[in-house]
JSON list of C-alpha atoms in Angstrom, two decimals:
[
{"chain": "A", "resi": 128, "resn": "MET", "atom": "CA", "xyz": [4.33, 1.10, -9.62]},
{"chain": "A", "resi": 129, "resn": "GLU", "atom": "CA", "xyz": [5.21, 3.50, -12.37]},
{"chain": "A", "resi": 130, "resn": "PHE", "atom": "CA", "xyz": [2.05, 3.12, -14.46]},
{"chain": "A", "resi": 131, "resn": "ASP", "atom": "CA", "xyz": [-1.60, 3.76, -13.60]},
{"chain": "A", "resi": 132, "resn": "LYS", "atom": "CA", "xyz": [-3.23, 1.47, -16.20]},
{"chain": "A", "resi": 133, "resn": "PRO", "atom": "CA", "xyz": [-2.38, -2.12, -17.18]},
{"chain": "A", "resi": 134, "resn": "VAL", "atom": "CA", "xyz": [0.51, -2.67, -19.58]},
{"chain": "A", "resi": 135, "resn": "THR", "atom": "CA", "xyz": [1.46, -5.89, -21.34]},
{"chain": "A", "resi": 136, "resn": "GLY", "atom": "CA", "xyz": [3.66, -8.02, -19.10]},
{"chain": "A", "resi": 137, "resn": "GLY", "atom": "CA", "xyz": [2.77, -6.10, -15.96]},
{"chain": "A", "resi": 138, "resn": "PRO", "atom": "CA", "xyz": [0.25, -6.76, -13.18]},
{"chain": "A", "resi": 139, "resn": "CYS", "atom": "CA", "xyz": [-3.24, -5.94, -14.37]},
{"chain": "A", "resi": 140, "resn": "TRP", "atom": "CA", "xyz": [-5.61, -7.36, -11.76]},
{"chain": "A", "resi": 141, "resn": "THR", "atom": "CA", "xyz": [-5.81, -8.93, -8.31]},
{"chain": "A", "resi": 142, "resn": "GLU", "atom": "CA", "xyz": [-8.44, -11.30, -6.92]},
{"chain": "A", "resi": 143, "resn": "LEU", "atom": "CA", "xyz": [-9.27, -12.51, -3.43]},
{"chain": "A", "resi": 144, "resn": "GLY", "atom": "CA", "xyz": [-10.54, -16.05, -3.04]},
{"chain": "A", "resi": 145, "resn": "THR", "atom": "CA", "xyz": [-12.40, -16.21, 0.27]},
{"chain": "A", "resi": 146, "resn": "ASP", "atom": "CA", "xyz": [-14.72, -18.45, 2.27]},
{"chain": "A", "resi": 147, "resn": "ASP", "atom": "CA", "xyz": [-16.65, -15.41, 3.52]},
{"chain": "A", "resi": 148, "resn": "LEU", "atom": "CA", "xyz": [-17.59, -13.28, 0.54]},
{"chain": "A", "resi": 149, "resn": "GLU", "atom": "CA", "xyz": [-20.05, -11.05, 2.39]},
{"chain": "A", "resi": 150, "resn": "GLY", "atom": "CA", "xyz": [-17.55, -10.44, 5.19]},
{"chain": "A", "resi": 151, "resn": "ALA", "atom": "CA", "xyz": [-14.86, -9.58, 2.64]},
{"chain": "A", "resi": 152, "resn": "LYS", "atom": "CA", "xyz": [-17.16, -7.08, 0.95]},
{"chain": "A", "resi": 153, "resn": "ARG", "atom": "CA", "xyz": [-17.71, -5.31, 4.28]},
{"chain": "A", "resi": 154, "resn": "PHE", "atom": "CA", "xyz": [-14.06, -5.40, 5.38]},
{"chain": "A", "resi": 155, "resn": "TYR", "atom": "CA", "xyz": [-12.53, -4.02, 2.19]},
{"chain": "A", "resi": 156, "resn": "ALA", "atom": "CA", "xyz": [-15.31, -1.47, 1.69]},
{"chain": "A", "resi": 157, "resn": "GLU", "atom": "CA", "xyz": [-14.53, -0.12, 5.15]},
{"chain": "A", "resi": 158, "resn": "LEU", "atom": "CA", "xyz": [-10.77, -0.25, 4.65]},
{"chain": "A", "resi": 159, "resn": "PHE", "atom": "CA", "xyz": [-10.40, 1.08, 1.11]},
{"chain": "A", "resi": 160, "resn": "GLY", "atom": "CA", "xyz": [-13.79, 2.58, 0.29]},
{"chain": "A", "resi": 161, "resn": "TRP", "atom": "CA", "xyz": [-14.50, -0.08, -2.32]},
{"chain": "A", "resi": 162, "resn": "ARG", "atom": "CA", "xyz": [-17.95, -0.44, -3.84]},
{"chain": "A", "resi": 163, "resn": "PRO", "atom": "CA", "xyz": [-18.53, -4.16, -4.54]},
{"chain": "A", "resi": 164, "resn": "GLU", "atom": "CA", "xyz": [-20.82, -5.36, -7.33]},
{"chain": "A", "resi": 165, "resn": "THR", "atom": "CA", "xyz": [-21.59, -9.09, -7.57]},
{"chain": "A", "resi": 166, "resn": "ASP", "atom": "CA", "xyz": [-22.29, -10.56, -11.01]},
{"chain": "A", "resi": 167, "resn": "PRO", "atom": "CA", "xyz": [-25.90, -11.84, -10.73]},
{"chain": "A", "resi": 168, "resn": "ARG", "atom": "CA", "xyz": [-25.43, -14.62, -13.31]},
{"chain": "A", "resi": 169, "resn": "GLN", "atom": "CA", "xyz": [-25.43, -18.06, -11.72]},
{"chain": "A", "resi": 170, "resn": "GLU", "atom": "CA", "xyz": [-22.57, -19.17, -13.96]},
{"chain": "A", "resi": 171, "resn": "ALA", "atom": "CA", "xyz": [-20.43, -16.31, -12.60]},
{"chain": "A", "resi": 172, "resn": "GLY", "atom": "CA", "xyz": [-20.29, -18.10, -9.26]},
{"chain": "A", "resi": 173, "resn": "GLY", "atom": "CA", "xyz": [-20.56, -15.00, -7.08]},
{"chain": "A", "resi": 174, "resn": "TYR", "atom": "CA", "xyz": [-17.70, -13.15, -8.81]},
{"chain": "A", "resi": 175, "resn": "THR", "atom": "CA", "xyz": [-17.65, -9.65, -7.32]},
{"chain": "A", "resi": 176, "resn": "VAL", "atom": "CA", "xyz": [-15.84, -6.65, -8.77]},
{"chain": "A", "resi": 177, "resn": "ALA", "atom": "CA", "xyz": [-14.79, -3.87, -6.39]},
{"chain": "A", "resi": 178, "resn": "HIS", "atom": "CA", "xyz": [-14.87, -0.29, -7.65]},
{"chain": "A", "resi": 179, "resn": "LEU", "atom": "CA", "xyz": [-13.43, 3.05, -6.68]},
{"chain": "A", "resi": 180, "resn": "GLY", "atom": "CA", "xyz": [-15.73, 5.54, -8.33]},
{"chain": "A", "resi": 181, "resn": "ASP", "atom": "CA", "xyz": [-16.31, 4.10, -11.78]},
{"chain": "A", "resi": 182, "resn": "ALA", "atom": "CA", "xyz": [-12.99, 2.23, -11.90]},
{"chain": "A", "resi": 183, "resn": "ALA", "atom": "CA", "xyz": [-12.78, -1.51, -11.31]},
{"chain": "A", "resi": 184, "resn": "VAL", "atom": "CA", "xyz": [-9.84, -2.14, -8.97]},
{"chain": "A", "resi": 185, "resn": "ALA", "atom": "CA", "xyz": [-10.02, -5.74, -7.67]},
{"chain": "A", "resi": 186, "resn": "ALA", "atom": "CA", "xyz": [-12.21, -8.81, -7.40]},
{"chain": "A", "resi": 187, "resn": "LEU", "atom": "CA", "xyz": [-13.61, -10.82, -4.51]},
{"chain": "A", "resi": 188, "resn": "THR", "atom": "CA", "xyz": [-14.67, -14.40, -5.21]},
{"chain": "A", "resi": 189, "resn": "PRO", "atom": "CA", "xyz": [-15.82, -17.43, -3.25]},
{"chain": "A", "resi": 190, "resn": "VAL", "atom": "CA", "xyz": [-13.32, -20.27, -2.97]},
{"chain": "A", "resi": 191, "resn": "TYR", "atom": "CA", "xyz": [-14.38, -22.83, -5.53]},
{"chain": "A", "resi": 192, "resn": "GLN", "atom": "CA", "xyz": [-13.04, -25.96, -3.84]},
{"chain": "A", "resi": 193, "resn": "GLU", "atom": "CA", "xyz": [-12.11, -26.96, -0.29]},
{"chain": "A", "resi": 194, "resn": "SER", "atom": "CA", "xyz": [-8.40, -27.20, -1.09]},
{"chain": "A", "resi": 195, "resn": "GLN", "atom": "CA", "xyz": [-8.25, -23.61, -2.33]},
{"chain": "A", "resi": 196, "resn": "PRO", "atom": "CA", "xyz": [-6.59, -21.35, 0.25]},
{"chain": "A", "resi": 197, "resn": "VAL", "atom": "CA", "xyz": [-8.10, -18.03, 1.32]},
{"chain": "A", "resi": 198, "resn": "ALA", "atom": "CA", "xyz": [-5.64, -15.74, -0.43]},
{"chain": "A", "resi": 199, "resn": "TRP", "atom": "CA", "xyz": [-5.04, -12.89, -2.83]},
{"chain": "A", "resi": 200, "resn": "ASN", "atom": "CA", "xyz": [-3.87, -13.72, -6.36]},
{"chain": "A", "resi": 201, "resn": "VAL", "atom": "CA", "xyz": [-2.15, -11.54, -8.95]},
{"chain": "A", "resi": 202, "resn": "SER", "atom": "CA", "xyz": [-2.81, -11.52, -12.73]},
{"chain": "A", "resi": 203, "resn": "PHE", "atom": "CA", "xyz": [-0.38, -10.37, -15.41]},
{"chain": "A", "resi": 204, "resn": "ALA", "atom": "CA", "xyz": [-1.49, -8.94, -18.75]},
{"chain": "A", "resi": 205, "resn": "VAL", "atom": "CA", "xyz": [-0.57, -10.90, -21.89]},
{"chain": "A", "resi": 206, "resn": "THR", "atom": "CA", "xyz": [-1.53, -10.56, -25.54]},
{"chain": "A", "resi": 207, "resn": "ASP", "atom": "CA", "xyz": [-1.90, -14.32, -26.09]},
{"chain": "A", "resi": 208, "resn": "ALA", "atom": "CA", "xyz": [-2.72, -16.51, -23.08]},
{"chain": "A", "resi": 209, "resn": "ASP", "atom": "CA", "xyz": [-2.17, -19.75, -24.99]},
{"chain": "A", "resi": 210, "resn": "ALA", "atom": "CA", "xyz": [1.25, -18.79, -26.29]},
{"chain": "A", "resi": 211, "resn": "THR", "atom": "CA", "xyz": [2.28, -17.49, -22.87]},
{"chain": "A", "resi": 212, "resn": "ALA", "atom": "CA", "xyz": [1.06, -20.69, -21.20]},
{"chain": "A", "resi": 213, "resn": "ARG", "atom": "CA", "xyz": [3.28, -22.69, -23.54]},
{"chain": "A", "resi": 214, "resn": "LEU", "atom": "CA", "xyz": [6.19, -20.41, -22.68]},
{"chain": "A", "resi": 215, "resn": "VAL", "atom": "CA", "xyz": [5.51, -20.92, -18.98]},
{"chain": "A", "resi": 216, "resn": "GLU", "atom": "CA", "xyz": [5.92, -24.67, -19.42]},
{"chain": "A", "resi": 217, "resn": "GLU", "atom": "CA", "xyz": [8.99, -24.33, -21.62]},
{"chain": "A", "resi": 218, "resn": "ALA", "atom": "CA", "xyz": [10.60, -22.15, -18.93]},
{"chain": "A", "resi": 219, "resn": "GLY", "atom": "CA", "xyz": [9.99, -24.75, -16.21]},
{"chain": "A", "resi": 220, "resn": "GLY", "atom": "CA", "xyz": [6.64, -23.60, -14.81]},
{"chain": "A", "resi": 221, "resn": "THR", "atom": "CA", "xyz": [3.35, -25.48, -14.63]},
{"chain": "A", "resi": 222, "resn": "VAL", "atom": "CA", "xyz": [-0.04, -24.52, -16.06]},
{"chain": "A", "resi": 223, "resn": "VAL", "atom": "CA", "xyz": [-2.73, -25.68, -13.63]},
{"chain": "A", "resi": 224, "resn": "VAL", "atom": "CA", "xyz": [-5.90, -24.08, -15.08]},
{"chain": "A", "resi": 225, "resn": "GLY", "atom": "CA", "xyz": [-6.75, -23.18, -18.66]},
{"chain": "A", "resi": 226, "resn": "PRO", "atom": "CA", "xyz": [-6.21, -21.26, -20.75]},
{"chain": "A", "resi": 227, "resn": "MET", "atom": "CA", "xyz": [-9.97, -20.78, -20.88]},
{"chain": "A", "resi": 228, "resn": "ASP", "atom": "CA", "xyz": [-12.43, -18.12, -22.00]},
{"chain": "A", "resi": 229, "resn": "VAL", "atom": "CA", "xyz": [-14.26, -16.08, -19.35]},
{"chain": "A", "resi": 230, "resn": "PHE", "atom": "CA", "xyz": [-17.50, -15.10, -21.07]},
{"chain": "A", "resi": 231, "resn": "ASP", "atom": "CA", "xyz": [-16.57, -12.37, -23.55]},
{"chain": "A", "resi": 232, "resn": "VAL", "atom": "CA", "xyz": [-14.29, -10.47, -21.18]},
{"chain": "A", "resi": 233, "resn": "GLY", "atom": "CA", "xyz": [-11.00, -12.29, -21.68]},
{"chain": "A", "resi": 234, "resn": "ARG", "atom": "CA", "xyz": [-8.95, -15.47, -21.65]},
{"chain": "A", "resi": 235, "resn": "PHE", "atom": "CA", "xyz": [-7.50, -16.71, -18.41]},
{"chain": "A", "resi": 236, "resn": "SER", "atom": "CA", "xyz": [-4.96, -19.18, -17.04]},
{"chain": "A", "resi": 237, "resn": "VAL", "atom": "CA", "xyz": [-3.45, -20.09, -13.66]},
{"chain": "A", "resi": 238, "resn": "ALA", "atom": "CA", "xyz": [0.17, -21.18, -13.45]},
{"chain": "A", "resi": 239, "resn": "LEU", "atom": "CA", "xyz": [2.94, -21.97, -10.99]},
{"chain": "A", "resi": 240, "resn": "ASP", "atom": "CA", "xyz": [6.47, -20.71, -11.42]},
{"chain": "A", "resi": 241, "resn": "PRO", "atom": "CA", "xyz": [9.32, -23.24, -10.96]},
{"chain": "A", "resi": 242, "resn": "THR", "atom": "CA", "xyz": [9.58, -22.37, -7.26]},
{"chain": "A", "resi": 243, "resn": "GLY", "atom": "CA", "xyz": [5.86, -22.98, -6.61]},
{"chain": "A", "resi": 244, "resn": "ALA", "atom": "CA", "xyz": [4.41, -19.46, -6.59]},
{"chain": "A", "resi": 245, "resn": "ALA", "atom": "CA", "xyz": [0.97, -19.19, -8.22]},
{"chain": "A", "resi": 246, "resn": "PHE", "atom": "CA", "xyz": [0.10, -16.41, -10.64]},
{"chain": "A", "resi": 247, "resn": "GLN", "atom": "CA", "xyz": [-2.48, -15.76, -13.34]},
{"chain": "A", "resi": 248, "resn": "LEU", "atom": "CA", "xyz": [-2.41, -14.79, -17.00]},
{"chain": "A", "resi": 249, "resn": "TRP", "atom": "CA", "xyz": [-5.01, -12.43, -18.43]},
{"chain": "A", "resi": 250, "resn": "GLU", "atom": "CA", "xyz": [-5.60, -11.90, -22.15]},
{"chain": "A", "resi": 251, "resn": "ALA", "atom": "CA", "xyz": [-7.99, -8.97, -22.25]},
{"chain": "A", "resi": 252, "resn": "ARG", "atom": "CA", "xyz": [-11.00, -8.77, -24.52]},
{"chain": "A", "resi": 253, "resn": "ALA", "atom": "CA", "xyz": [-13.95, -6.75, -23.20]},
{"chain": "A", "resi": 254, "resn": "PHE", "atom": "CA", "xyz": [-12.28, -6.30, -19.80]},
{"chain": "A", "resi": 255, "resn": "PRO", "atom": "CA", "xyz": [-8.72, -4.88, -19.78]},
{"chain": "A", "resi": 256, "resn": "GLY", "atom": "CA", "xyz": [-8.11, -5.29, -16.06]},
{"chain": "A", "resi": 257, "resn": "ALA", "atom": "CA", "xyz": [-7.89, -2.65, -13.37]},
{"chain": "A", "resi": 258, "resn": "GLY", "atom": "CA", "xyz": [-9.23, 0.72, -14.39]},
{"chain": "A", "resi": 259, "resn": "LEU", "atom": "CA", "xyz": [-6.94, 2.37, -11.87]},
{"chain": "A", "resi": 260, "resn": "LEU", "atom": "CA", "xyz": [-3.53, 1.44, -10.48]},
{"chain": "A", "resi": 261, "resn": "ASN", "atom": "CA", "xyz": [-1.13, 3.09, -8.05]},
{"chain": "A", "resi": 262, "resn": "ALA", "atom": "CA", "xyz": [-3.72, 5.37, -6.49]},
{"chain": "A", "resi": 263, "resn": "PRO", "atom": "CA", "xyz": [-5.17, 5.26, -2.95]},
{"chain": "A", "resi": 264, "resn": "GLY", "atom": "CA", "xyz": [-7.32, 2.14, -2.60]},
{"chain": "A", "resi": 265, "resn": "ALA", "atom": "CA", "xyz": [-5.92, 0.53, -5.76]},
{"chain": "A", "resi": 266, "resn": "LEU", "atom": "CA", "xyz": [-3.23, -2.03, -6.46]},
{"chain": "A", "resi": 267, "resn": "GLY", "atom": "CA", "xyz": [0.15, -0.31, -6.50]},
{"chain": "A", "resi": 268, "resn": "TRP", "atom": "CA", "xyz": [2.90, -2.94, -6.14]},
{"chain": "A", "resi": 269, "resn": "VAL", "atom": "CA", "xyz": [3.29, -6.72, -6.29]},
{"chain": "A", "resi": 270, "resn": "GLU", "atom": "CA", "xyz": [5.95, -8.72, -4.50]},
{"chain": "A", "resi": 271, "resn": "LEU", "atom": "CA", "xyz": [7.16, -12.27, -4.98]},
{"chain": "A", "resi": 272, "resn": "ALA", "atom": "CA", "xyz": [8.36, -14.17, -1.91]},
{"chain": "A", "resi": 273, "resn": "THR", "atom": "CA", "xyz": [10.34, -17.23, -2.95]},
{"chain": "A", "resi": 274, "resn": "ARG", "atom": "CA", "xyz": [13.04, -19.60, -1.70]},
{"chain": "A", "resi": 275, "resn": "ASP", "atom": "CA", "xyz": [14.97, -19.52, -4.98]},
{"chain": "A", "resi": 276, "resn": "THR", "atom": "CA", "xyz": [15.29, -15.97, -6.27]},
{"chain": "A", "resi": 277, "resn": "GLY", "atom": "CA", "xyz": [17.74, -16.91, -9.01]},
{"chain": "A", "resi": 278, "resn": "ARG", "atom": "CA", "xyz": [15.51, -19.51, -10.58]},
{"chain": "A", "resi": 279, "resn": "ALA", "atom": "CA", "xyz": [12.39, -17.37, -10.19]},
{"chain": "A", "resi": 280, "resn": "GLY", "atom": "CA", "xyz": [14.05, -14.30, -11.66]},
{"chain": "A", "resi": 281, "resn": "ASN", "atom": "CA", "xyz": [15.22, -16.20, -14.73]},
{"chain": "A", "resi": 282, "resn": "PHE", "atom": "CA", "xyz": [11.74, -17.65, -15.22]},
{"chain": "A", "resi": 283, "resn": "TYR", "atom": "CA", "xyz": [9.87, -14.33, -15.17]},
{"chain": "A", "resi": 284, "resn": "ARG", "atom": "CA", "xyz": [12.43, -12.60, -17.36]},
{"chain": "A", "resi": 285, "resn": "THR", "atom": "CA", "xyz": [11.96, -15.39, -19.91]},
{"chain": "A", "resi": 286, "resn": "VAL", "atom": "CA", "xyz": [8.16, -15.46, -19.79]},
{"chain": "A", "resi": 287, "resn": "PHE", "atom": "CA", "xyz": [7.36, -11.75, -19.54]},
{"chain": "A", "resi": 288, "resn": "GLY", "atom": "CA", "xyz": [10.54, -10.00, -20.66]},
{"chain": "A", "resi": 289, "resn": "TRP", "atom": "CA", "xyz": [10.99, -8.22, -17.36]},
{"chain": "A", "resi": 290, "resn": "SER", "atom": "CA", "xyz": [14.18, -6.41, -16.44]},
{"chain": "A", "resi": 291, "resn": "ALA", "atom": "CA", "xyz": [15.50, -6.73, -12.90]},
{"chain": "A", "resi": 292, "resn": "GLU", "atom": "CA", "xyz": [17.61, -4.54, -10.66]},
{"chain": "A", "resi": 293, "resn": "SER", "atom": "CA", "xyz": [18.96, -6.38, -7.63]},
{"chain": "A", "resi": 294, "resn": "SER", "atom": "CA", "xyz": [20.46, -5.30, -4.34]},
{"chain": "A", "resi": 295, "resn": "GLU", "atom": "CA", "xyz": [21.73, -7.52, -1.54]},
{"chain": "A", "resi": 296, "resn": "TRP", "atom": "CA", "xyz": [18.25, -8.06, -0.11]},
{"chain": "A", "resi": 297, "resn": "TYR", "atom": "CA", "xyz": [15.72, -7.16, -2.79]},
{"chain": "A", "resi": 298, "resn": "THR", "atom": "CA", "xyz": [15.09, -7.29, -6.54]},
{"chain": "A", "resi": 299, "resn": "GLU", "atom": "CA", "xyz": [12.92, -4.75, -8.34]},
{"chain": "A", "resi": 300, "resn": "PHE", "atom": "CA", "xyz": [11.15, -5.79, -11.54]},
{"chain": "A", "resi": 301, "resn": "ALA", "atom": "CA", "xyz": [10.29, -3.50, -14.45]},
{"chain": "A", "resi": 302, "resn": "VAL", "atom": "CA", "xyz": [8.53, -3.87, -17.78]},
{"chain": "A", "resi": 303, "resn": "GLY", "atom": "CA", "xyz": [9.19, -1.38, -20.55]},
{"chain": "A", "resi": 304, "resn": "GLY", "atom": "CA", "xyz": [11.43, 0.54, -18.15]},
{"chain": "A", "resi": 305, "resn": "GLN", "atom": "CA", "xyz": [8.62, 1.01, -15.61]},
{"chain": "A", "resi": 306, "resn": "GLN", "atom": "CA", "xyz": [8.93, -0.58, -12.17]},
{"chain": "A", "resi": 307, "resn": "PHE", "atom": "CA", "xyz": [5.92, -2.43, -10.79]},
{"chain": "A", "resi": 308, "resn": "GLY", "atom": "CA", "xyz": [7.08, -4.99, -8.25]},
{"chain": "A", "resi": 309, "resn": "GLY", "atom": "CA", "xyz": [9.82, -6.84, -6.52]},
{"chain": "A", "resi": 310, "resn": "MET", "atom": "CA", "xyz": [11.16, -10.12, -5.20]},
{"chain": "A", "resi": 311, "resn": "ALA", "atom": "CA", "xyz": [12.51, -11.13, -1.81]},
{"chain": "A", "resi": 312, "resn": "ASP", "atom": "CA", "xyz": [14.08, -14.33, -0.48]},
{"chain": "A", "resi": 313, "resn": "MET", "atom": "CA", "xyz": [11.79, -16.00, 2.05]},
{"chain": "A", "resi": 314, "resn": "GLY", "atom": "CA", "xyz": [14.78, -17.24, 4.05]},
{"chain": "A", "resi": 315, "resn": "ASP", "atom": "CA", "xyz": [13.83, -18.07, 7.62]},
{"chain": "A", "resi": 316, "resn": "ARG", "atom": "CA", "xyz": [11.18, -15.32, 7.80]},
{"chain": "A", "resi": 317, "resn": "PHE", "atom": "CA", "xyz": [8.44, -17.80, 6.89]},
{"chain": "A", "resi": 318, "resn": "PRO", "atom": "CA", "xyz": [7.56, -21.22, 8.34]},
{"chain": "A", "resi": 319, "resn": "PRO", "atom": "CA", "xyz": [8.49, -24.12, 6.04]},
{"chain": "A", "resi": 320, "resn": "GLU", "atom": "CA", "xyz": [4.83, -24.85, 5.28]},
{"chain": "A", "resi": 321, "resn": "VAL", "atom": "CA", "xyz": [4.25, -21.39, 3.74]},
{"chain": "A", "resi": 322, "resn": "PRO", "atom": "CA", "xyz": [4.68, -21.73, -0.04]},
{"chain": "A", "resi": 323, "resn": "PRO", "atom": "CA", "xyz": [6.25, -19.13, -2.33]},
{"chain": "A", "resi": 324, "resn": "HIS", "atom": "CA", "xyz": [3.63, -16.57, -3.28]},
{"chain": "A", "resi": 325, "resn": "TRP", "atom": "CA", "xyz": [2.81, -13.24, -4.87]},
{"chain": "A", "resi": 326, "resn": "LEU", "atom": "CA", "xyz": [1.63, -10.52, -2.47]},
{"chain": "A", "resi": 327, "resn": "PRO", "atom": "CA", "xyz": [-0.39, -7.50, -3.67]},
{"chain": "A", "resi": 328, "resn": "TYR", "atom": "CA", "xyz": [0.22, -4.11, -2.06]},
{"chain": "A", "resi": 329, "resn": "PHE", "atom": "CA", "xyz": [-2.51, -1.48, -2.13]},
{"chain": "A", "resi": 330, "resn": "ALA", "atom": "CA", "xyz": [-1.74, 2.22, -2.08]},
{"chain": "A", "resi": 331, "resn": "VAL", "atom": "CA", "xyz": [-3.15, 4.19, 0.87]},
{"chain": "A", "resi": 332, "resn": "GLU", "atom": "CA", "xyz": [-2.88, 7.75, 2.08]},
{"chain": "A", "resi": 333, "resn": "ASP", "atom": "CA", "xyz": [-1.77, 6.79, 5.60]},
{"chain": "A", "resi": 334, "resn": "VAL", "atom": "CA", "xyz": [-0.29, 3.36, 6.40]},
{"chain": "A", "resi": 335, "resn": "ASP", "atom": "CA", "xyz": [-0.61, 3.68, 10.18]},
{"chain": "A", "resi": 336, "resn": "ASP", "atom": "CA", "xyz": [-4.24, 4.74, 10.03]},
{"chain": "A", "resi": 337, "resn": "THR", "atom": "CA", "xyz": [-5.01, 1.90, 7.61]},
{"chain": "A", "resi": 338, "resn": "ALA", "atom": "CA", "xyz": [-3.38, -0.65, 9.91]},
{"chain": "A", "resi": 339, "resn": "GLU", "atom": "CA", "xyz": [-5.48, 0.61, 12.83]},
{"chain": "A", "resi": 340, "resn": "ALA", "atom": "CA", "xyz": [-8.63, 0.51, 10.70]},
{"chain": "A", "resi": 341, "resn": "ALA", "atom": "CA", "xyz": [-7.86, -3.07, 9.63]},
{"chain": "A", "resi": 342, "resn": "VAL", "atom": "CA", "xyz": [-7.61, -4.20, 13.24]},
{"chain": "A", "resi": 343, "resn": "ALA", "atom": "CA", "xyz": [-10.81, -2.37, 14.16]},
{"chain": "A", "resi": 344, "resn": "ALA", "atom": "CA", "xyz": [-12.59, -4.18, 11.30]},
{"chain": "A", "resi": 345, "resn": "GLY", "atom": "CA", "xyz": [-11.38, -7.60, 12.45]},
{"chain": "A", "resi": 346, "resn": "GLY", "atom": "CA", "xyz": [-8.08, -7.90, 10.63]},
{"chain": "A", "resi": 347, "resn": "VAL", "atom": "CA", "xyz": [-4.57, -8.45, 11.97]},
{"chain": "A", "resi": 348, "resn": "VAL", "atom": "CA", "xyz": [-1.30, -6.56, 11.51]},
{"chain": "A", "resi": 349, "resn": "ARG", "atom": "CA", "xyz": [1.19, -9.14, 10.24]},
{"chain": "A", "resi": 350, "resn": "ALA", "atom": "CA", "xyz": [4.12, -6.72, 9.85]},
{"chain": "A", "resi": 351, "resn": "GLU", "atom": "CA", "xyz": [3.94, -3.43, 11.74]},
{"chain": "A", "resi": 352, "resn": "PRO", "atom": "CA", "xyz": [4.14, -0.16, 9.79]},
{"chain": "A", "resi": 353, "resn": "MET", "atom": "CA", "xyz": [7.73, 0.65, 8.90]},
{"chain": "A", "resi": 354, "resn": "THR", "atom": "CA", "xyz": [9.57, 2.94, 6.53]},
{"chain": "A", "resi": 355, "resn": "VAL", "atom": "CA", "xyz": [11.72, 1.14, 3.97]},
{"chain": "A", "resi": 356, "resn": "PRO", "atom": "CA", "xyz": [15.20, 2.74, 3.65]},
{"chain": "A", "resi": 357, "resn": "ASP", "atom": "CA", "xyz": [14.99, 5.06, 0.63]},
{"chain": "A", "resi": 358, "resn": "GLY", "atom": "CA", "xyz": [11.48, 3.75, 0.07]},
{"chain": "A", "resi": 359, "resn": "PRO", "atom": "CA", "xyz": [7.85, 4.09, 1.17]},
{"chain": "A", "resi": 360, "resn": "ARG", "atom": "CA", "xyz": [6.15, 3.38, 4.46]},
{"chain": "A", "resi": 361, "resn": "ILE", "atom": "CA", "xyz": [4.58, -0.08, 4.36]},
{"chain": "A", "resi": 362, "resn": "ALA", "atom": "CA", "xyz": [2.70, -2.64, 6.45]},
{"chain": "A", "resi": 363, "resn": "VAL", "atom": "CA", "xyz": [1.49, -6.19, 5.91]},
{"chain": "A", "resi": 364, "resn": "LEU", "atom": "CA", "xyz": [-2.03, -7.04, 7.07]},
{"chain": "A", "resi": 365, "resn": "THR", "atom": "CA", "xyz": [-4.50, -9.91, 7.05]},
{"chain": "A", "resi": 366, "resn": "ASP", "atom": "CA", "xyz": [-8.23, -9.70, 6.65]},
{"chain": "A", "resi": 367, "resn": "PRO", "atom": "CA", "xyz": [-10.57, -11.47, 9.14]},
{"chain": "A", "resi": 368, "resn": "ARG", "atom": "CA", "xyz": [-10.32, -14.76, 7.19]},
{"chain": "A", "resi": 369, "resn": "GLY", "atom": "CA", "xyz": [-6.52, -14.69, 7.06]},
{"chain": "A", "resi": 370, "resn": "ALA", "atom": "CA", "xyz": [-5.83, -13.43, 3.53]},
{"chain": "A", "resi": 371, "resn": "VAL", "atom": "CA", "xyz": [-2.53, -11.54, 3.53]},
{"chain": "A", "resi": 372, "resn": "PHE", "atom": "CA", "xyz": [-2.00, -8.25, 1.68]},
{"chain": "A", "resi": 373, "resn": "GLY", "atom": "CA", "xyz": [0.27, -5.23, 1.94]},
{"chain": "A", "resi": 374, "resn": "VAL", "atom": "CA", "xyz": [-0.31, -1.50, 2.02]},
{"chain": "A", "resi": 375, "resn": "PHE", "atom": "CA", "xyz": [2.06, 1.36, 1.26]},
{"chain": "A", "resi": 376, "resn": "ARG", "atom": "CA", "xyz": [1.84, 5.12, 1.37]},
{"chain": "A", "resi": 377, "resn": "ALA", "atom": "CA", "xyz": [0.86, 6.52, -1.99]},
{"chain": "A", "resi": 378, "resn": "GLU", "atom": "CA", "xyz": [3.16, 9.25, -3.25]},
{"chain": "A", "resi": 379, "resn": "GLU", "atom": "CA", "xyz": [1.61, 12.66, -3.72]},
{"chain": "A", "resi": 380, "resn": "LYS", "atom": "CA", "xyz": [1.26, 13.67, -7.35]},
{"chain": "A", "resi": 381, "resn": "GLY", "atom": "CA", "xyz": [1.36, 17.10, -8.78]}
]
């Protein structure tokens, strides 16, 4: 990701919906050094913001209904959630929640792209999104896995104005000339029952050490650490409740 703070049209936040909130707090605190703070208001429903230092970097929330999978979700920053929701539907997507106000912090919506991948819209008010991106322990890349890359690519370019640079096996997305994520064809790498989805990748200082730490804390290595040709070292992990996320080696700055 080529920016360290949210920009319009780019990923600005990521949330875990889990059926074991206390376990998630412990796991991710051990893995990334997060400091979780749960909103004490009853109407907040246990919403927990994870911090690195003073910066908010992610959220952990209880699942709110039995049908909700234990999974990470990705939010994209917009200036007008209602107008963007209308554009989502015009482009062939589906709005499934909202848009709705979240206290005084922002306006929020959940949508599905035409291939079935869920994502979220965030219109910031008091809360702009992540206070830190692309640094160790923070969100640093997002990746769409889909079974129709052509249709998905056209949809996101229409809705968010992204540019795309494609190779034979991967597409990289950018907003305002800054890369932030990519797209891959699911092909036969996933069982048929796994839906298209967005996967967050968190930056870490050492991918191999993080994978070992995840296993020691009760997680599972889904994809062993590997170095992408002309790219970073990455791994795909699951937490103890099965939520999938990626990690990659943060580039040294300076």
